[in-house]
Short mmCIF file of C-alpha atoms and ligand atoms in Angstrom, two decimals:
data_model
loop_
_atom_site.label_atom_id
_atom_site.label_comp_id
_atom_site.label_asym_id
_atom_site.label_seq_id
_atom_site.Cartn_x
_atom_site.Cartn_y
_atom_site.Cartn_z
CA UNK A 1 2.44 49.67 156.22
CA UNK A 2 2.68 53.40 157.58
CA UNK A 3 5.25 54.63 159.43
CA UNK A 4 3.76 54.49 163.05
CA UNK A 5 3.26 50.36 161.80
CA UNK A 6 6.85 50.59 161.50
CA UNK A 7 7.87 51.97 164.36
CA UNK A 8 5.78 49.91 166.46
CA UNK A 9 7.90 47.72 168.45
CA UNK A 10 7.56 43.58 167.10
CA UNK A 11 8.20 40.18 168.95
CA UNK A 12 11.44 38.70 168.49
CA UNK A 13 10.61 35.78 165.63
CA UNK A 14 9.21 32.68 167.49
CA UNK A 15 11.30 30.52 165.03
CA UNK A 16 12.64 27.63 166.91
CA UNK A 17 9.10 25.95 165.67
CA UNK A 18 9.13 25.23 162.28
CA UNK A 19 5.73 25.83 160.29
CA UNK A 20 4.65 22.72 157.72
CA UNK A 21 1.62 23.24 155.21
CA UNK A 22 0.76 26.19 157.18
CA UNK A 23 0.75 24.55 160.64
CA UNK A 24 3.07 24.90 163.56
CA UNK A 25 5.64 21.59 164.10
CA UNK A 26 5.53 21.44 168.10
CA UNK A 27 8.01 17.95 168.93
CA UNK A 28 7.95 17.23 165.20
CA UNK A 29 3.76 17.05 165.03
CA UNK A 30 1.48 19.48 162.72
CA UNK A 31 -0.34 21.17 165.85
CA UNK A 32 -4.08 19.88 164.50
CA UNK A 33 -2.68 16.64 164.60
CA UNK A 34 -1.10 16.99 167.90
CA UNK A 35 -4.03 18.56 169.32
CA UNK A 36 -5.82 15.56 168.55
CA UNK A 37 -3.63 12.70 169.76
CA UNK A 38 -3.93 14.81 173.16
CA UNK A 39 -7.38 14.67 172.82
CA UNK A 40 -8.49 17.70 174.39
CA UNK A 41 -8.08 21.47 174.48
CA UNK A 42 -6.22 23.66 176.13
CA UNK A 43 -2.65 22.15 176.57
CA UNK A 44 0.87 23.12 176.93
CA UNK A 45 3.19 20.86 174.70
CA UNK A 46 7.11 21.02 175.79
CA UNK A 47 9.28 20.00 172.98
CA UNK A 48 12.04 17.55 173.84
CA UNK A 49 14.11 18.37 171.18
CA UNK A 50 14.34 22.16 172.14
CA UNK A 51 14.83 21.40 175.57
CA UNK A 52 17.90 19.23 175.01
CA UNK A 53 19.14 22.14 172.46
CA UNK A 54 18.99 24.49 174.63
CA UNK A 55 20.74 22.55 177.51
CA UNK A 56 23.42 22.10 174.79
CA UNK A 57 24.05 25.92 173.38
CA UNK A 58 24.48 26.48 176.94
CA UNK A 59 26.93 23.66 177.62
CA UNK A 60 28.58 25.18 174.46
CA UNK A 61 28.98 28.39 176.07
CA UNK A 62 29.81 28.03 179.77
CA UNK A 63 33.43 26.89 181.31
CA UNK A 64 32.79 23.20 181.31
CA UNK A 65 33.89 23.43 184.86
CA UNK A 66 30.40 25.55 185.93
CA UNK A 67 27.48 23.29 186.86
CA UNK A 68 24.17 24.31 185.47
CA UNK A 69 21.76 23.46 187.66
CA UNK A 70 17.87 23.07 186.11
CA UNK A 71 15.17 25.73 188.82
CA UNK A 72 12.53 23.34 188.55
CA UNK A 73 9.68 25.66 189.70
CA UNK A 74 10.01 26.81 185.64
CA UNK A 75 8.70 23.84 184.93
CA UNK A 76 8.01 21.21 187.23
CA UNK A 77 5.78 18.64 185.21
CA UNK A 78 7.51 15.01 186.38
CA UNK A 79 8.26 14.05 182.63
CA UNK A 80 9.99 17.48 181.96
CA UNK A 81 11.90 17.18 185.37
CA UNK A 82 13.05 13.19 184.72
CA UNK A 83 14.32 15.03 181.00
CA UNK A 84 16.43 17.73 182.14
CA UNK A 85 17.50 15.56 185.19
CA UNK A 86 19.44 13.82 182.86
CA UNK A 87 20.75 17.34 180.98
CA UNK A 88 22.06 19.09 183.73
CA UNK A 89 23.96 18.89 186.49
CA UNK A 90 21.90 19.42 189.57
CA UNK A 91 17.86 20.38 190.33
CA UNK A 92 17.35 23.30 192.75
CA UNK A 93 14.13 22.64 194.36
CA UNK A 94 11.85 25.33 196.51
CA UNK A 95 9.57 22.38 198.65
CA UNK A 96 9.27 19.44 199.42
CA UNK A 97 6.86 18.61 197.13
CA UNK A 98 9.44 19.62 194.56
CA UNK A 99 12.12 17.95 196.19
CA UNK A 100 9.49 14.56 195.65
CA UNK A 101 9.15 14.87 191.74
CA UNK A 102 13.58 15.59 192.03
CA UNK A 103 14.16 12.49 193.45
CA UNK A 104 10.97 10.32 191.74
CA UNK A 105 13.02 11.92 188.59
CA UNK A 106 16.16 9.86 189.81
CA UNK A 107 18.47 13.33 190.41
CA UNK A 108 21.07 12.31 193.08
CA UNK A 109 20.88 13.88 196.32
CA UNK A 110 24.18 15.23 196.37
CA UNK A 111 23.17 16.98 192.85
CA UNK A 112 19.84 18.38 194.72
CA UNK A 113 19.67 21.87 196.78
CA UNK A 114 16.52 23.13 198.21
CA UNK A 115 16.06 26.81 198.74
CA UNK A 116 13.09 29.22 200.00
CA UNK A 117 12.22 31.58 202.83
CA UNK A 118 9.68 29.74 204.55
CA UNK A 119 11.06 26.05 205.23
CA UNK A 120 8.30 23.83 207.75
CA UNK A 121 10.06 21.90 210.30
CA UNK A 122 8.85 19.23 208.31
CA UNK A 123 10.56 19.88 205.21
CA UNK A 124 14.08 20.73 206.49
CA UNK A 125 13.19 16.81 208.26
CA UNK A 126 12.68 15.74 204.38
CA UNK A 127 15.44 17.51 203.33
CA UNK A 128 17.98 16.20 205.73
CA UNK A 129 16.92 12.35 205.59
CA UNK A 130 17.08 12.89 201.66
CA UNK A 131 20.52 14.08 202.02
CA UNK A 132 19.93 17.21 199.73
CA UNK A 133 22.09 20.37 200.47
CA UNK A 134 20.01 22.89 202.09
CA UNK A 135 20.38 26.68 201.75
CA UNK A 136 19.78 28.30 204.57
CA UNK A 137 17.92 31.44 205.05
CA UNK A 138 17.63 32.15 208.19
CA UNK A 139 18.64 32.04 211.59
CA UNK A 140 15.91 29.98 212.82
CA UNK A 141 16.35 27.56 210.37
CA UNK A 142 19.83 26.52 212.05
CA UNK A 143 18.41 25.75 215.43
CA UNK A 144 16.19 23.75 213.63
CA UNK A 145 18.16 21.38 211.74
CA UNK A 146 20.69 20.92 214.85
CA UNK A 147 17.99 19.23 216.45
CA UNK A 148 16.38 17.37 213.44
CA UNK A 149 20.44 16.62 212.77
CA UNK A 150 20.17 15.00 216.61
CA UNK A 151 17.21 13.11 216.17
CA UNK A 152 18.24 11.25 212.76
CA UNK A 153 21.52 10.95 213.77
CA UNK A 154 22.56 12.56 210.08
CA UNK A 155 24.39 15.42 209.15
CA UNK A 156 22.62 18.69 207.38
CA UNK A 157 24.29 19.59 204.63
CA UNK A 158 24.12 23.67 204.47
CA UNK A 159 24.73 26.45 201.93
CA UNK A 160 24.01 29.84 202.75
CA UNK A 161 21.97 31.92 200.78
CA UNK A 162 23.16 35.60 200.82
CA UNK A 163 20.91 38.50 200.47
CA UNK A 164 23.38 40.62 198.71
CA UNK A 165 23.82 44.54 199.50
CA UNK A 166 23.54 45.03 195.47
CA UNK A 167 20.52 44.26 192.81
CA UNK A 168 20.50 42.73 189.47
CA UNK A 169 20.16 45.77 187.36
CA UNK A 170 17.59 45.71 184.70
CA UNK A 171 15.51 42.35 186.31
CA UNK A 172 12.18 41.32 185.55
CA UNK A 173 12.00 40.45 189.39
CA UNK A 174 14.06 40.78 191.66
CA UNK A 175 15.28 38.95 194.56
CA UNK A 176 17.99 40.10 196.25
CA UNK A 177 19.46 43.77 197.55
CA UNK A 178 17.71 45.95 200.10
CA UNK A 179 15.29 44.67 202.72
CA UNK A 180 14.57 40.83 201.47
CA UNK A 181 12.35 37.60 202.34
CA UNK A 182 14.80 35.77 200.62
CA UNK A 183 18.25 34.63 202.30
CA UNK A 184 20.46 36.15 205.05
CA UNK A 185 21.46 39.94 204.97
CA UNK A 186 25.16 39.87 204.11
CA UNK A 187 25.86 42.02 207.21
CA UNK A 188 24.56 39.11 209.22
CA UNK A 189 26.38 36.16 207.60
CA UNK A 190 29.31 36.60 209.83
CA UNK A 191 27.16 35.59 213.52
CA UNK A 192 25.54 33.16 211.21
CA UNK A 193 28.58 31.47 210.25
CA UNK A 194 28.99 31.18 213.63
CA UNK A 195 26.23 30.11 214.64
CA UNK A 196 26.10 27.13 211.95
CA UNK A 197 29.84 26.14 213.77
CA UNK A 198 28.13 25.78 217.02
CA UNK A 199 25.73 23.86 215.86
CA UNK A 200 27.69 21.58 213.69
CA UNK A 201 25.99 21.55 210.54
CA UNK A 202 28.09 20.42 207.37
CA UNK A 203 28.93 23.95 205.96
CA UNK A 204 29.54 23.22 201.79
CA UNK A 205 28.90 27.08 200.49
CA UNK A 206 27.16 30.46 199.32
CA UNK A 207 24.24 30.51 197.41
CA UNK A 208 23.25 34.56 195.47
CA UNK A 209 20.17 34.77 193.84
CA UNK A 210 19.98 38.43 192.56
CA UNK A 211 16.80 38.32 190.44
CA UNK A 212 15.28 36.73 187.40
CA UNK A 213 14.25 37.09 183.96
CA UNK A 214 16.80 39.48 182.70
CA UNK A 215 17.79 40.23 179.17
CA UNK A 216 21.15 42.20 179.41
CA UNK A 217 24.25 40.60 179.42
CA UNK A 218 26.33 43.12 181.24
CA UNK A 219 24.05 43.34 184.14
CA UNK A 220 24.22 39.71 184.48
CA UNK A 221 27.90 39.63 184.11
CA UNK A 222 27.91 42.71 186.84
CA UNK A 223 25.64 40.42 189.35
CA UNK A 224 27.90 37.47 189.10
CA UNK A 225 31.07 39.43 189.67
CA UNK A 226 29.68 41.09 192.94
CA UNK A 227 28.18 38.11 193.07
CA UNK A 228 31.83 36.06 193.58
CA UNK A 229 33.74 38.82 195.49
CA UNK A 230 31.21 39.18 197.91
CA UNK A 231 31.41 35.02 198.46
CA UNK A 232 35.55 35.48 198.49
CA UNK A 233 34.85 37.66 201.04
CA UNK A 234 32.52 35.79 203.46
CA UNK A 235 34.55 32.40 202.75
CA UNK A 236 36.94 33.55 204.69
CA UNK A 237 34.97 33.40 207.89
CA UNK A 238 33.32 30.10 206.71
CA UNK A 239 33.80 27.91 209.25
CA UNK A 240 34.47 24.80 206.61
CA UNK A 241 35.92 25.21 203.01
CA UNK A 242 33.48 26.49 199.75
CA UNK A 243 32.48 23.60 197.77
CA UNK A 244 29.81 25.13 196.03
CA UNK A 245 29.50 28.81 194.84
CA UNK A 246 26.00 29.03 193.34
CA UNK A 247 26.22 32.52 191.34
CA UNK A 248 22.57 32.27 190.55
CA UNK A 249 21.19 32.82 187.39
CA UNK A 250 18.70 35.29 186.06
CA UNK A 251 19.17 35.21 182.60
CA UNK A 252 15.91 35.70 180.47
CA UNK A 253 14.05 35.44 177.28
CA UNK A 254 11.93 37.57 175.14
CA UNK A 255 8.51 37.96 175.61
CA UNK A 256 7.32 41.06 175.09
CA UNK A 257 7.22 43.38 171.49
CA UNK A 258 10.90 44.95 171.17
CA UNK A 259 12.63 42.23 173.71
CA UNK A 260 15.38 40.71 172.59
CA UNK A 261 17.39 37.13 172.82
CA UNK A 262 20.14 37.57 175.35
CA UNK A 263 23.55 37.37 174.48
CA UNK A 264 25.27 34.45 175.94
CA UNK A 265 28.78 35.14 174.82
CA UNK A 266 29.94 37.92 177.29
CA UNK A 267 28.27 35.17 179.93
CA UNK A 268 30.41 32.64 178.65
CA UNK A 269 33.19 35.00 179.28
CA UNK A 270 32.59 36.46 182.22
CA UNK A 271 31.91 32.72 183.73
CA UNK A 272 35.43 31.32 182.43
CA UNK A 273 37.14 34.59 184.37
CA UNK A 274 35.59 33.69 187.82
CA UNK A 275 35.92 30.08 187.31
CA UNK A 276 39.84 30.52 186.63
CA UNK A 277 40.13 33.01 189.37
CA UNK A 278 38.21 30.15 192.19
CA UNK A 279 40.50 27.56 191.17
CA UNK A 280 43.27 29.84 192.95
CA UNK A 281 40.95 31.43 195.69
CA UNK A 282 38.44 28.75 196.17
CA UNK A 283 40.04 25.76 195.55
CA UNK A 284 37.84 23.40 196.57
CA UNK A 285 34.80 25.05 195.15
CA UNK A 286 32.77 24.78 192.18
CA UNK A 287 30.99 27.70 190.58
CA UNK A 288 27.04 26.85 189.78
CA UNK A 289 24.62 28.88 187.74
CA UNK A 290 21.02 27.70 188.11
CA UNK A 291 18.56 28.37 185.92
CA UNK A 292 14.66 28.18 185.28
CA UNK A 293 12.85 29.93 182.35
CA UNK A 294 16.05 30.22 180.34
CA UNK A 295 15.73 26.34 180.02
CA UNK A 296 12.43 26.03 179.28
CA UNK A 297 10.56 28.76 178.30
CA UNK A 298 10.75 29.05 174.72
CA UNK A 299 10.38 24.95 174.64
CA UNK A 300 6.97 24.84 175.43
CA UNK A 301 3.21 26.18 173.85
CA UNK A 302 -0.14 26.93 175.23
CA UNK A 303 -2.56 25.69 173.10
CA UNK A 304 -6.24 26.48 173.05
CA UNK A 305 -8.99 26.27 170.52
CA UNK A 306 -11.26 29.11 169.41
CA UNK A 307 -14.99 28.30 170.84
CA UNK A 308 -16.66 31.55 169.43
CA UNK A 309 -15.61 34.34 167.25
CA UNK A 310 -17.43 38.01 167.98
CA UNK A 311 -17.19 41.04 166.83
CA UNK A 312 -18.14 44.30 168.98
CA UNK A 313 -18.21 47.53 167.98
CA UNK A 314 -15.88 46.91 165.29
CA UNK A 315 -13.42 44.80 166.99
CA UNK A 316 -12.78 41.20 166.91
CA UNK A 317 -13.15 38.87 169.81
CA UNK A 318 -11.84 34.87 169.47
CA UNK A 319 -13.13 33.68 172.68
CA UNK A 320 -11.03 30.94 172.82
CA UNK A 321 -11.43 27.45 175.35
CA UNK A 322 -8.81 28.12 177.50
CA UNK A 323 -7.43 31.59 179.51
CA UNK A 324 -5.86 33.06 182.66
CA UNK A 325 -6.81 30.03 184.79
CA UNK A 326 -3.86 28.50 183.03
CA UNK A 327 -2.07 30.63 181.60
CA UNK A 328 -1.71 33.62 184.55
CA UNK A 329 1.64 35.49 183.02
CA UNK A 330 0.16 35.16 179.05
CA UNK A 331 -2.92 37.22 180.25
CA UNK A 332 -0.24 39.93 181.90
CA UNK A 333 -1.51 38.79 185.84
CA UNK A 334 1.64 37.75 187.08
CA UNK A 335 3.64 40.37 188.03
CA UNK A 336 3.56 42.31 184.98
CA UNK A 337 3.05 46.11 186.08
CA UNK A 338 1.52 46.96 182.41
CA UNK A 339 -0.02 44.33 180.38
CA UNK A 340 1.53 43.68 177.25
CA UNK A 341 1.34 40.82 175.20
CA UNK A 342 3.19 37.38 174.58
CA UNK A 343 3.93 36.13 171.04
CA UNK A 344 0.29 34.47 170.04
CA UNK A 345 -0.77 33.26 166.72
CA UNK A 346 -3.05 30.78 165.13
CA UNK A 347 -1.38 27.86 164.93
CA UNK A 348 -3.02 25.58 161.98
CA UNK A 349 -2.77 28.46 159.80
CA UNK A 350 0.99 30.04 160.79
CA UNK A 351 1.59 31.25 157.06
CA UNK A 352 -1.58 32.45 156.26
CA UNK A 353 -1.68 36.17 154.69
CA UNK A 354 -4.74 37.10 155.50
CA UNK A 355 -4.54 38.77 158.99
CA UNK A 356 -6.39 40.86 161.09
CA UNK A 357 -6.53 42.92 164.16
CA UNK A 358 -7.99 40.65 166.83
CA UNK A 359 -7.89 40.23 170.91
CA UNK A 360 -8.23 36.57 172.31
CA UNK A 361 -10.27 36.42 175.59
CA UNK A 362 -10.70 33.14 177.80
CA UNK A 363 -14.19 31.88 178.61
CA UNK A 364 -13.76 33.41 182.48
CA UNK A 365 -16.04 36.04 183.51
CA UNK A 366 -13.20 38.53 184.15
CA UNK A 367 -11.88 41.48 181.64
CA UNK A 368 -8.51 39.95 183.31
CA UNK A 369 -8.81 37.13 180.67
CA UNK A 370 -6.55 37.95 178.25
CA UNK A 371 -4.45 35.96 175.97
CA UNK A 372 -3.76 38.78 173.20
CA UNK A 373 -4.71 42.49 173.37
CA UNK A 374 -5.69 43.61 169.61
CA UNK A 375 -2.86 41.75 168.05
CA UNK A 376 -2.19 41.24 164.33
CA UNK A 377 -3.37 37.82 163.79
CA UNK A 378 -4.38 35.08 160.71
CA UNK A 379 -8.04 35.71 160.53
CA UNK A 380 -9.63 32.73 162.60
CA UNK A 381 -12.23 30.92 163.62
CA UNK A 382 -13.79 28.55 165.62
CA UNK A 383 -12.09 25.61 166.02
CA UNK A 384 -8.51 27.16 164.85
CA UNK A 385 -5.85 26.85 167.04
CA UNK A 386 -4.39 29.69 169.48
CA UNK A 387 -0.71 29.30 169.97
CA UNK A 388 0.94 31.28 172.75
CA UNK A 389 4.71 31.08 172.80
CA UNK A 390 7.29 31.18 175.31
CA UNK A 391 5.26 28.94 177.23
CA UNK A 392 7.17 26.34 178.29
CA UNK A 393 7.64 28.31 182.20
CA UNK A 394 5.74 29.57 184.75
CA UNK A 395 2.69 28.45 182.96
CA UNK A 396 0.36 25.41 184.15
CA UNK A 397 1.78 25.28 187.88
CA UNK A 398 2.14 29.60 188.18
CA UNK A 399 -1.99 29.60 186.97
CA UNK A 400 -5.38 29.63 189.15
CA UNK A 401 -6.83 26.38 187.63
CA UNK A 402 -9.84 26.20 190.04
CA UNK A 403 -11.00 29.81 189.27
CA UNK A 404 -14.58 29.69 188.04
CA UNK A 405 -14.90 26.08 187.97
CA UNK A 406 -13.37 25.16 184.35
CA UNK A 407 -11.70 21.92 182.98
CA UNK A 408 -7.82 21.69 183.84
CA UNK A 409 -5.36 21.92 180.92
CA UNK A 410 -3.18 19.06 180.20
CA UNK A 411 0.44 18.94 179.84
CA UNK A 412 2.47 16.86 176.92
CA UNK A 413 6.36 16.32 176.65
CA UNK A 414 6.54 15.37 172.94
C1 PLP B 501 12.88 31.19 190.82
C2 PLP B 501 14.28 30.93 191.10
C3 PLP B 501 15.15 30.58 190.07
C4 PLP B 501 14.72 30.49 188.64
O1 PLP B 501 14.47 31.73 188.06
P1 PLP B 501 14.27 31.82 186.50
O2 PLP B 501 13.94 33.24 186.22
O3 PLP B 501 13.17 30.90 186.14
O4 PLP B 501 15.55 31.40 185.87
C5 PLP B 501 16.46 30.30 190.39
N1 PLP B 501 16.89 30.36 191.66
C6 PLP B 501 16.08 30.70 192.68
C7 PLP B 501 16.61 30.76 194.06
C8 PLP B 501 14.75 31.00 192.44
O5 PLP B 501 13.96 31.35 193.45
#
């Protein structure tokens, strides 16, 4: 290896899969044999068994007082929803097609909120006969639910959802501070407090969502301390007591060459502070943290099969089965700003020693379609299995499966 090798930033090791006579274990199957009891290429395979570890390292951590809610637009195939129904303590959905697969899952209403910037009449109707707690995010969406409230003769159940005068330093994306689609400007929470009063909707908290997919612990621990003092703050104009604080969530997991896991033990901390400082200032409240991609992510493969192998000019090409049509963030098209690559390997042969330089490309007609950029790989061929990790969100749903006319993927819970 030289020394630029060396100093070449790697992929955190993809480890929580074990490898068995050189092939992957995905939910305690050798991939080939996997592959074939799902009968067809690509897939993404979610991993039970991760997926309740994961829920429990987290229980381990956090203030058993703090809810952890499950962000189901990580992840919102019905099998993986009806699983971490039963893990966690709530489901935050964005739609009401979400809210469907929630309740289909069997998640009580009260342990269902529904957020998002662009409610239909329609779905704040939904959302009020379902009895799901609703966070607001906007003005309109008040006079709106007094009269739905009217016509079904039910109350709406309301949590406001803050945009925040401060940012989650160091996020992948983010979603709160400065001018915002998402929530209520803090400096206009005060006439909307009001305005919820007026029009008698069941007030039951604050909702802060600062920004996702972020690997440092003290910017996380930063957002959720703003995060609560800015909520003591506006709780005292609330016209009803805080019975849920939902600090967001945000926390992320590595992807790229270099990233590393986050450290959950300041979290932990920081979480057991606030929630021993609300039982003396918010009483009545409980502190919730909800959470997508942390929950799922690194549960769950893409799998696709090598059609063709090619070499051009030197360099080698697997063209492999399946792409960017389902798999939009691997091939760095979902709001990556430069493409880098995900953890990828060959799957049935994990341990092999004989590796190569190599770039997987989908069967699209796009240079877009880009699993791995010249990554050190097991030499392959057709028929071998690509593997891309961290996988398990924002994959099938987040993709453009109708682009150029290709067979869907299929999804497994195993
Ligand atoms: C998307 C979203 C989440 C989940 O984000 P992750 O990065 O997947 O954890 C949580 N809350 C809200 C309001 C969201 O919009």
């Amino acid at each position: 290896m030289s020394v630029t090798e060396r100093q070449l930033p790697v992929h955190a090791p993809m480890n929580q899969f074990a490898v068995r006579g050189g092939e992957l274990v995905v939910g305690g199957e050798c991939l080939s044999l996997l592959a074939a009891r799902v009968g067809q290429t690509p897939f993404y395979a979610y991993d039970r068994a991760l997926l309740r570890e994961r829920v429990a390292t987290l229980r381990h951590v956090l203030p058993p007082t703090v809810k952890l809610h499950y962000a189901m637009k990580a992840n919102p195939m019905p099998a993986v929803v009806g699983l971490m129904a039963g893990l966690v303590d709530g489901v935050d959905v964005a739609s009401a097609g979400e809210l469907k697969v929630a309740l289909d899952a069997g998640t009580k209403p009260h342990e269902i909120s529904f957020a998002g910037p662009g409610k239909r009449d329609a779905e704040l109707r939904q959302a009020v006969a379902s009895r799901v707690l609703i966070n607001l995010e906007s003005f309109r969406e008040v006079a709106v639910l007094q009269a739905i409230c009217s016509q079904l003769g039910l109350p709406a159940r309301v949590a406001v959802r803050v945009n925040p005068d401060f940012e989650l330093k160091g996020s992948g994306m983010k979603m709160g501070g400065g001018p915002k689609q998402f929530g209520v400007d803090v400096e206009q929470i005060p006439a909307l407090l009001v305005s919820i009063a007026r029009a008698g909707l069941a007030f039951e908290g604050f909702h802060l969502f600062a920004g996702s997919q972020n690997l440092r612990a003290e910017s996380i621990c930063e957002a959720q301390q703003k995060s609560y003092e800015l909520a003591l703050r506006l709780a005292q104009q609330a016209p009803a007591p805080v019975r849920f604080l939902n600090l967001g969530g945000g926390f992320g997991i590595p992807y790229f060459p270099g990233e590393q896991p986050l450290d959950l033990a300041p979290i932990g901390d920081n979480l057991a502070r606030l929630a021993q400082r609300a039982q003396a200032e918010l009483p009545d409240a409980s502190l919730v943290i909800e959470l997508g991609r942390y929950l799922v992510g690194e549960a769950g493969v893409y799998v696709t099969r090598v059609v063709d192998r090619k070499v051009s000019r030197g360099q080698v090409y697997l063209v492999a089965d399946g792409g960017l049509h389902h798999h939009l963030a691997a091939s760095g098209n979902f709001g990556q700003v430069v493409r880098k690559n995900y953890p990828v390997t060959v799957g049935n042969r994990a341990d092999a020693r004989e590796r190569e330089t190599a770039s997987v490309v989908g069967p699209l007609c796009t240079p877009l379609d880009l699993l791995a950029d010249r990554m050190t790989l097991p030499v392959a061929q057709a028929g071998d299995l690509v593997v891309v990790f961290q996988s398990g969100a924002y994959g099938a749903s987040a993709s453009p499966q109708g682009f150029l006319g290709h067979p869907a993927c299929l999804e497994v819970l195993v």
